[in-house]
CSV table of C-alpha atoms and ligand atoms in Angstrom, one decimal:
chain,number,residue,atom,x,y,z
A,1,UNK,CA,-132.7,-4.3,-41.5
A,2,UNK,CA,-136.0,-5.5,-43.4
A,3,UNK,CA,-136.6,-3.6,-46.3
A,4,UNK,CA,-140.4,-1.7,-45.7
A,5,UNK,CA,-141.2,-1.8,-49.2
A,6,UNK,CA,-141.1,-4.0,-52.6
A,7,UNK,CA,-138.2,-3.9,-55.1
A,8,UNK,CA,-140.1,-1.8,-57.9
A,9,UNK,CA,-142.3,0.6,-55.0
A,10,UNK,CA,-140.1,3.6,-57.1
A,11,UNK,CA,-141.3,2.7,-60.6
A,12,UNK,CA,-142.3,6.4,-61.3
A,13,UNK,CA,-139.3,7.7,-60.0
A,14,UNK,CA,-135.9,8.1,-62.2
A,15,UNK,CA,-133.2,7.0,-60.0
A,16,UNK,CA,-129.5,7.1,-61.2
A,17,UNK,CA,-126.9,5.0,-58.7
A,18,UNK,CA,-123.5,6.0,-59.3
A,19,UNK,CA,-120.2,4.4,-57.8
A,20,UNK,CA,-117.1,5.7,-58.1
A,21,UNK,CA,-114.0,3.5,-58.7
A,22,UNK,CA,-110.6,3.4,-58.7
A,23,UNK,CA,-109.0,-0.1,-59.3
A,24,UNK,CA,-112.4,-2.3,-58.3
A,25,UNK,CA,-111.9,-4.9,-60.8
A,26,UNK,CA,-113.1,-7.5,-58.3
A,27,UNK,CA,-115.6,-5.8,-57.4
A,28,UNK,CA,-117.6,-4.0,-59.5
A,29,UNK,CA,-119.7,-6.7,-61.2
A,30,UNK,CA,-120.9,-8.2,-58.4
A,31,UNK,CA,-121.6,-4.6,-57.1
A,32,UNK,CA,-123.4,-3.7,-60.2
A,33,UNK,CA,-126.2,-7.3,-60.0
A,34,UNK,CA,-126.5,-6.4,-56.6
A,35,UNK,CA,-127.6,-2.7,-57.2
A,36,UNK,CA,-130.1,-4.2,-60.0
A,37,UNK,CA,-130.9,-6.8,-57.9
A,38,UNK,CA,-132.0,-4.4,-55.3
A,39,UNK,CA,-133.7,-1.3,-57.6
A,40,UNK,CA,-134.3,-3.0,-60.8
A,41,UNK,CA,-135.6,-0.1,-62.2
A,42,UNK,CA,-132.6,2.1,-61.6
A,43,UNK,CA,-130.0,3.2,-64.1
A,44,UNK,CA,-126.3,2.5,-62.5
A,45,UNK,CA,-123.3,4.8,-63.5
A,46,UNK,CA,-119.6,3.9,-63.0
A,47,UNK,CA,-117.1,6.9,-62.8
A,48,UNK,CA,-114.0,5.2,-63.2
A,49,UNK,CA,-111.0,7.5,-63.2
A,50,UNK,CA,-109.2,5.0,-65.7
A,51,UNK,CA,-108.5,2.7,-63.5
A,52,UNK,CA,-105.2,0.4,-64.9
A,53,UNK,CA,-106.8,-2.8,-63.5
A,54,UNK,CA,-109.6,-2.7,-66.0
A,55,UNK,CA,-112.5,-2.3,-64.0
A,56,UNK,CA,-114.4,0.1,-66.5
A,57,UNK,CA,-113.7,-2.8,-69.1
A,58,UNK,CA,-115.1,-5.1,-67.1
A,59,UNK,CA,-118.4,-2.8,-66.5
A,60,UNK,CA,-118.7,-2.5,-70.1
A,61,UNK,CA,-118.7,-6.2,-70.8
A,62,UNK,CA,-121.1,-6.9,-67.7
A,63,UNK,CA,-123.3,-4.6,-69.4
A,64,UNK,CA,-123.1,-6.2,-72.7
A,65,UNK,CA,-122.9,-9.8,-71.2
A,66,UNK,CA,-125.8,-9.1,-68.6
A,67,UNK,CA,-128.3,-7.5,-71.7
A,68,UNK,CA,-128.2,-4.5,-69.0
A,69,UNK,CA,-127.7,-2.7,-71.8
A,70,UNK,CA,-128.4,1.1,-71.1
A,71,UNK,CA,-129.1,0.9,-67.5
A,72,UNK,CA,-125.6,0.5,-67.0
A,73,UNK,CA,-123.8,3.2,-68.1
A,74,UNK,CA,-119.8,3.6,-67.6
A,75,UNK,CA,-117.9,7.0,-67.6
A,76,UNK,CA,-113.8,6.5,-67.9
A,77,UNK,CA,-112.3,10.2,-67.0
A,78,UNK,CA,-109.1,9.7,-68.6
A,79,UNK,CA,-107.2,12.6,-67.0
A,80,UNK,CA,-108.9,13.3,-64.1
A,81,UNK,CA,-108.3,11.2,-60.3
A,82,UNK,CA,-109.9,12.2,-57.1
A,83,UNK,CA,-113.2,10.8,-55.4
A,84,UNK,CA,-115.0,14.3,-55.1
A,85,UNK,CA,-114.7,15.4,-58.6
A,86,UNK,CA,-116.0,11.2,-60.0
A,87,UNK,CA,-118.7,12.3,-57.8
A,88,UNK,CA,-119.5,15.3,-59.2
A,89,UNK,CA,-119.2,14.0,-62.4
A,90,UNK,CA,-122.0,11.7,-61.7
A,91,UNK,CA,-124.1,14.1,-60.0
A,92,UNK,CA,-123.7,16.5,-63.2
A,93,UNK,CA,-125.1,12.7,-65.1
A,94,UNK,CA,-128.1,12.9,-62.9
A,95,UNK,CA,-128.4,16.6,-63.5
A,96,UNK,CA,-128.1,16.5,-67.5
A,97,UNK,CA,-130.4,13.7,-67.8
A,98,UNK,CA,-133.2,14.8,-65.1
A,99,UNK,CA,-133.2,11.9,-63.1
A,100,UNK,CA,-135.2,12.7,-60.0
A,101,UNK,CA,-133.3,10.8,-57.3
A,102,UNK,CA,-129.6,10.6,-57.5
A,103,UNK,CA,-127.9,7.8,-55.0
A,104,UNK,CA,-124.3,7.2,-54.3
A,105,UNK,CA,-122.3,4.6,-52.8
A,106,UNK,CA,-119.0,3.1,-52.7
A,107,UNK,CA,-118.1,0.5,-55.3
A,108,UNK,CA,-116.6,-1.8,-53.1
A,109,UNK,CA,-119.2,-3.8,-50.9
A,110,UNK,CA,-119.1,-1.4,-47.8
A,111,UNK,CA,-122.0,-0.2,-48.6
A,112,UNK,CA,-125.0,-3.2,-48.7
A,113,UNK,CA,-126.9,-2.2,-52.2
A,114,UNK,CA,-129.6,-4.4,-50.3
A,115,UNK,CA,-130.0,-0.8,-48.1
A,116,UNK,CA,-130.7,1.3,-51.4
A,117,UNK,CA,-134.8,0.7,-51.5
A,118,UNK,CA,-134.7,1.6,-47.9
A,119,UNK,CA,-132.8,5.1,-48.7
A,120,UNK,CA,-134.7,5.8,-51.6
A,121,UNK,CA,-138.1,4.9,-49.7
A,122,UNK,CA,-136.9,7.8,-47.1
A,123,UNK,CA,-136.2,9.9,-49.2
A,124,UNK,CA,-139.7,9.7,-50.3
A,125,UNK,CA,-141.8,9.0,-48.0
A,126,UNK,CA,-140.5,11.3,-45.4
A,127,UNK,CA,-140.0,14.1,-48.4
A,128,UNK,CA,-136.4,14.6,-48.1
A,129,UNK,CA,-133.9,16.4,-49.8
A,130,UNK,CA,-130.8,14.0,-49.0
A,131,UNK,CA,-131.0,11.0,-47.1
A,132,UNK,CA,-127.6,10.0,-45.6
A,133,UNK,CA,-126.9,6.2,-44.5
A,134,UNK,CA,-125.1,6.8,-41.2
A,135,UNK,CA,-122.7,4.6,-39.3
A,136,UNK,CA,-123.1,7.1,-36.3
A,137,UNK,CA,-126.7,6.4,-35.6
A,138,UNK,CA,-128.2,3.7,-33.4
A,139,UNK,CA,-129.1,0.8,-35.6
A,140,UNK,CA,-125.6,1.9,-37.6
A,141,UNK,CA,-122.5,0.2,-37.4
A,142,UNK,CA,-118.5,-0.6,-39.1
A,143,UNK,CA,-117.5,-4.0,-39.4
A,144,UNK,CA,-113.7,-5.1,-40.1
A,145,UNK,CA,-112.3,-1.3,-38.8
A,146,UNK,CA,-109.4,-1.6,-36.3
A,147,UNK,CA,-110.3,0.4,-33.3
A,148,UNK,CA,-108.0,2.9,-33.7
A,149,UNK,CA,-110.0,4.1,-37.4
A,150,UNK,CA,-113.3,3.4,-35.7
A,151,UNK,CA,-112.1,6.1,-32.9
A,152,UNK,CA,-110.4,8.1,-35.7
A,153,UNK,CA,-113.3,8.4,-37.7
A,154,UNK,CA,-116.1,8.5,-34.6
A,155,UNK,CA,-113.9,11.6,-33.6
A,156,UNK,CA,-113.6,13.4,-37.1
A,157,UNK,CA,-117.4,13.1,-37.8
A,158,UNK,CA,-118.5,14.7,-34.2
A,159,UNK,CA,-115.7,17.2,-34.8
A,160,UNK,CA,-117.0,18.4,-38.6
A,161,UNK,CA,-120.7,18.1,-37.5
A,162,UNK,CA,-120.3,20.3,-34.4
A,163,UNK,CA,-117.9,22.6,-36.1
A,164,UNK,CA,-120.1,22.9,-39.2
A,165,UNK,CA,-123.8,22.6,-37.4
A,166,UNK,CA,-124.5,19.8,-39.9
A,167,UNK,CA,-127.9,18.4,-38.7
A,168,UNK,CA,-126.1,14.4,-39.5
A,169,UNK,CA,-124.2,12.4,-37.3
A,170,UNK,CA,-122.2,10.9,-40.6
A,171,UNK,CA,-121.1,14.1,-42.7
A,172,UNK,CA,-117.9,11.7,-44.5
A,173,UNK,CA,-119.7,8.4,-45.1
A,174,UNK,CA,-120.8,8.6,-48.7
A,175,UNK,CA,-124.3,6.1,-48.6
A,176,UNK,CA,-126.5,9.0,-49.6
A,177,UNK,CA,-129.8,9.5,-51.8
A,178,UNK,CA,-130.3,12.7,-53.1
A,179,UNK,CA,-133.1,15.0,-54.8
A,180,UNK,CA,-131.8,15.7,-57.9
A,181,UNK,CA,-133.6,19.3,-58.0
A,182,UNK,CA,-131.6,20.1,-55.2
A,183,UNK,CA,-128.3,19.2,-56.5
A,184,UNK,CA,-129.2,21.3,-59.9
A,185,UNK,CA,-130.1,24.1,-57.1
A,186,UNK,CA,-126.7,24.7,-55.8
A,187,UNK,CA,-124.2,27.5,-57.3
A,188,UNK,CA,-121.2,25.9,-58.5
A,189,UNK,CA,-118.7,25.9,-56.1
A,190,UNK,CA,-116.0,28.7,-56.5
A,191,UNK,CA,-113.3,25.9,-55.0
A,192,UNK,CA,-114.6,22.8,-54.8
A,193,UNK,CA,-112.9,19.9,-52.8
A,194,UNK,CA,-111.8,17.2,-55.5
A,195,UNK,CA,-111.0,14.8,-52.7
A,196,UNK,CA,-112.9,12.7,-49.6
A,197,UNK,CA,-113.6,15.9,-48.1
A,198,UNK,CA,-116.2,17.3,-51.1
A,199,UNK,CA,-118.9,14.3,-49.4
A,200,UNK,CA,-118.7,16.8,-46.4
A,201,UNK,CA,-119.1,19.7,-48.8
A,202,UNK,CA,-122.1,18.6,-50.5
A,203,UNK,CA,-123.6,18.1,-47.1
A,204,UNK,CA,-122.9,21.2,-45.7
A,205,UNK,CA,-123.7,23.4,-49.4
A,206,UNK,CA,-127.1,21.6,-49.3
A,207,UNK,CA,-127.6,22.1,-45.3
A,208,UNK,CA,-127.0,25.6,-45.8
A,209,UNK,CA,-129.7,25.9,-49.0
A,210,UNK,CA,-132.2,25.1,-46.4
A,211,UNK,CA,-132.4,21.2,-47.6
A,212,UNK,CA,-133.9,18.6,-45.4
A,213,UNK,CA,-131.5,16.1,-44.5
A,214,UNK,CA,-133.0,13.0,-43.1
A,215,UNK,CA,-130.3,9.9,-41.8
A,216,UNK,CA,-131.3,6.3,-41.6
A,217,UNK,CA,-128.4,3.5,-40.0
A,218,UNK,CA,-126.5,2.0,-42.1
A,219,UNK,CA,-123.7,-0.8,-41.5
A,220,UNK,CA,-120.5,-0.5,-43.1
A,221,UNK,CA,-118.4,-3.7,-43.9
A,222,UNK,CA,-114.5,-3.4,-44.4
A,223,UNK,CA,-113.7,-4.2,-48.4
A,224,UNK,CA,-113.0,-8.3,-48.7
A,225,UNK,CA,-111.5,-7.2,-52.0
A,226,UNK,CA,-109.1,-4.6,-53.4
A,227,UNK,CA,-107.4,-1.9,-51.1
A,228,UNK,CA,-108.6,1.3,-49.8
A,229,UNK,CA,-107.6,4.7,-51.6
A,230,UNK,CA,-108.3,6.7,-48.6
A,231,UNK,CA,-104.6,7.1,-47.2
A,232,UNK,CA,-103.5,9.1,-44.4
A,233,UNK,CA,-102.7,12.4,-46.1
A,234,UNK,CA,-106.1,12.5,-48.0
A,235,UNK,CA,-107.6,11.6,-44.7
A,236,UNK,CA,-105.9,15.2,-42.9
A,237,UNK,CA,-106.4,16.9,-46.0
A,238,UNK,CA,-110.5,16.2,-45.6
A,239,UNK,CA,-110.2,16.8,-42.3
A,240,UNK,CA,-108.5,20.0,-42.6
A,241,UNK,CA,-111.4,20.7,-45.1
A,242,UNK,CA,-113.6,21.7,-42.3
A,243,UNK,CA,-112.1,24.6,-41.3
A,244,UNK,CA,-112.2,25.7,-45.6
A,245,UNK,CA,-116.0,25.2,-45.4
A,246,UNK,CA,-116.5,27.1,-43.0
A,247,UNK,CA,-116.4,30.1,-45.0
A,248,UNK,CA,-118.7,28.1,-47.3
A,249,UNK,CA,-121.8,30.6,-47.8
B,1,LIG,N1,-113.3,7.4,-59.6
B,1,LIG,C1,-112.6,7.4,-58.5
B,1,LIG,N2,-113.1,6.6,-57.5
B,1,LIG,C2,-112.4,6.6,-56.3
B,1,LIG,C3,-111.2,7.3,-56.2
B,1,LIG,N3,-110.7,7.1,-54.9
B,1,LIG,C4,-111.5,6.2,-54.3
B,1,LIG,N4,-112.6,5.9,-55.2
B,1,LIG,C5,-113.7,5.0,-54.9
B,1,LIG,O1,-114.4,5.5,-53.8
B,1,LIG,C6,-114.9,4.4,-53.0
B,1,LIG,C7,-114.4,4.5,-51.6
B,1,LIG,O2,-113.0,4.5,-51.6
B,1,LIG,P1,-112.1,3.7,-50.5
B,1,LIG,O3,-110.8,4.2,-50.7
B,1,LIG,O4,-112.4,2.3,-50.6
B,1,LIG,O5,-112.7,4.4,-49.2
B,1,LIG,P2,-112.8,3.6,-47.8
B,1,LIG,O6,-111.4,3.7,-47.1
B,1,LIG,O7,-113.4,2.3,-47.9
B,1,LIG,O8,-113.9,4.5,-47.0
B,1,LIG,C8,-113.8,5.7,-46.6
B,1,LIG,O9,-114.2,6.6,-47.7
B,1,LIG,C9,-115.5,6.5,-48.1
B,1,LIG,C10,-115.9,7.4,-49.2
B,1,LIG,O10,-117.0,7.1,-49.7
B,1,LIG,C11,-116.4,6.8,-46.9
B,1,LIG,O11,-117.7,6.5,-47.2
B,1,LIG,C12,-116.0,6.0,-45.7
B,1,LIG,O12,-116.6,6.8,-44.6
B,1,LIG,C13,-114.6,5.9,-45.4
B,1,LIG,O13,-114.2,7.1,-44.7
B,1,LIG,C14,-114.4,3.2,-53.8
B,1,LIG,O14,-115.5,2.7,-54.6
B,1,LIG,C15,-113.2,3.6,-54.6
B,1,LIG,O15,-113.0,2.8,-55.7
B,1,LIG,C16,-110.7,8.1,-57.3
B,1,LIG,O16,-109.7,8.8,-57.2
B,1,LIG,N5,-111.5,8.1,-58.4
């Protein structure tokens, strides 16, 4: 999809990116020019959960190597492992240092970083609270899924948004570009989900504040490199989450 607006249109705005990642050595610093590439004027965070491979080494030296300097900052959480709580940990980032727009993604190419102007663009133009990049939208799509997760997946995301009311047709797909405010806004959760599931959470926590939740397609390309983390316990267990959040006030 054409981008409807230039590279630097956000210049006023502080926008943090954080990605997540857990063994992305070959990956991340080609994810991390690409995210400059497409919001130069963005800071990018990397919550690596001490990753064995060395991908937060390698971050550090793109950084250093690249003259990025403090636009890329890297976070190792040395005793800590579990997608939902790097993410929190970055949102907290955006919190602490009063960034105004706060966008997440994975760290491993499924998400195009070319797609980020477009989010953030959304998310101001049509004065939203969180914009979600949606696979389950038309314009959206998977590439590289057997049919059997694209079924999987189509099924679990109808499921959680008609079970929870969410106002998205892609509550699990983590492409998102938040309001910053909003994320300060929310009570910390009593028991929040430190897996997959705590993308769902967010949504649903933020849905229920009264935030305006705006989706935009989004195509999601299988990894070329590295493996998934997302095995098939974790995936029951953030299923399973819906029927947790739904005594989520
Ligand atoms: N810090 C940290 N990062 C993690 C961990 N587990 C996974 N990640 C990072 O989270 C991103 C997504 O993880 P994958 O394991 O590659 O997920 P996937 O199978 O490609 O996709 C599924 O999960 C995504 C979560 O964002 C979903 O967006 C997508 O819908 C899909 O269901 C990657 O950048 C990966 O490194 C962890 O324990 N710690």
């Amino acid at each position: 999809m054409p981008h409807s607006v230039a590279p630097d249109f956000a210049s006023g705005q502080r926008i943090l990116v954080g990605i997540c990642t857990y063994n992305e050595a070959a990956n991340v610093k080609t994810m991390l020019t690409k995210i400059r590439e497409a919001l130069p004027n963005a800071v990018c965070l990397v919550v690596d959960d001490d990753s064995p491979d060395g991908t937060a080494e390698i971050a550090r030296r793109y950084a250093e190597e690249s003259g990025a300097g403090d636009s890329v900052l890297v976070k190792v959480r040395k005793d800590e492992r579990g997608l939902g709580g790097a993410i929190r940990a970055a949102m907290q980032t955006a919190i602490d240092g009063k960034y105004d727009l706060f966008c997440n993604m994975d760290a491993d190419l499924s998400h195009d970083p070319a797609d980020l102007p477009r989010l953030v663009s959304t998310c101001l133009n049509e004065n939203a609270d969180v914009v979600v990049g949606s696979r389950y939208i038309e314009g959206g799509a998977i590439v590289g899924w057997p049919w059997r997760r694209k079924v999987m997946s189509g099924l679990i995301n109808a499921f959680t948004r008609k079970m929870l009311r969410l106002p998205v047709h892609d509550a699990s797909g983590s492409y998102r570009c938040y309001r910053v405010r909003c994320l300060a806004g929310l009570d910390p959760p009593r028991n929040p989900s430190d897996g997959y599931a705590f993308i769902q959470e967010v949504l649903l926590r933020l849905h229920r504040d009264g935030a305006k939740c705006v989706e935009v397609p989004i195509t999601f390309t299988e990894r070329v490199h590295g493996t998934s983390k997302l095995n098939f316990r974790e995936a029951m267990r953030s299923s399973l989450t819906v029927f947790r959040l739904l005594a989520v006030r």
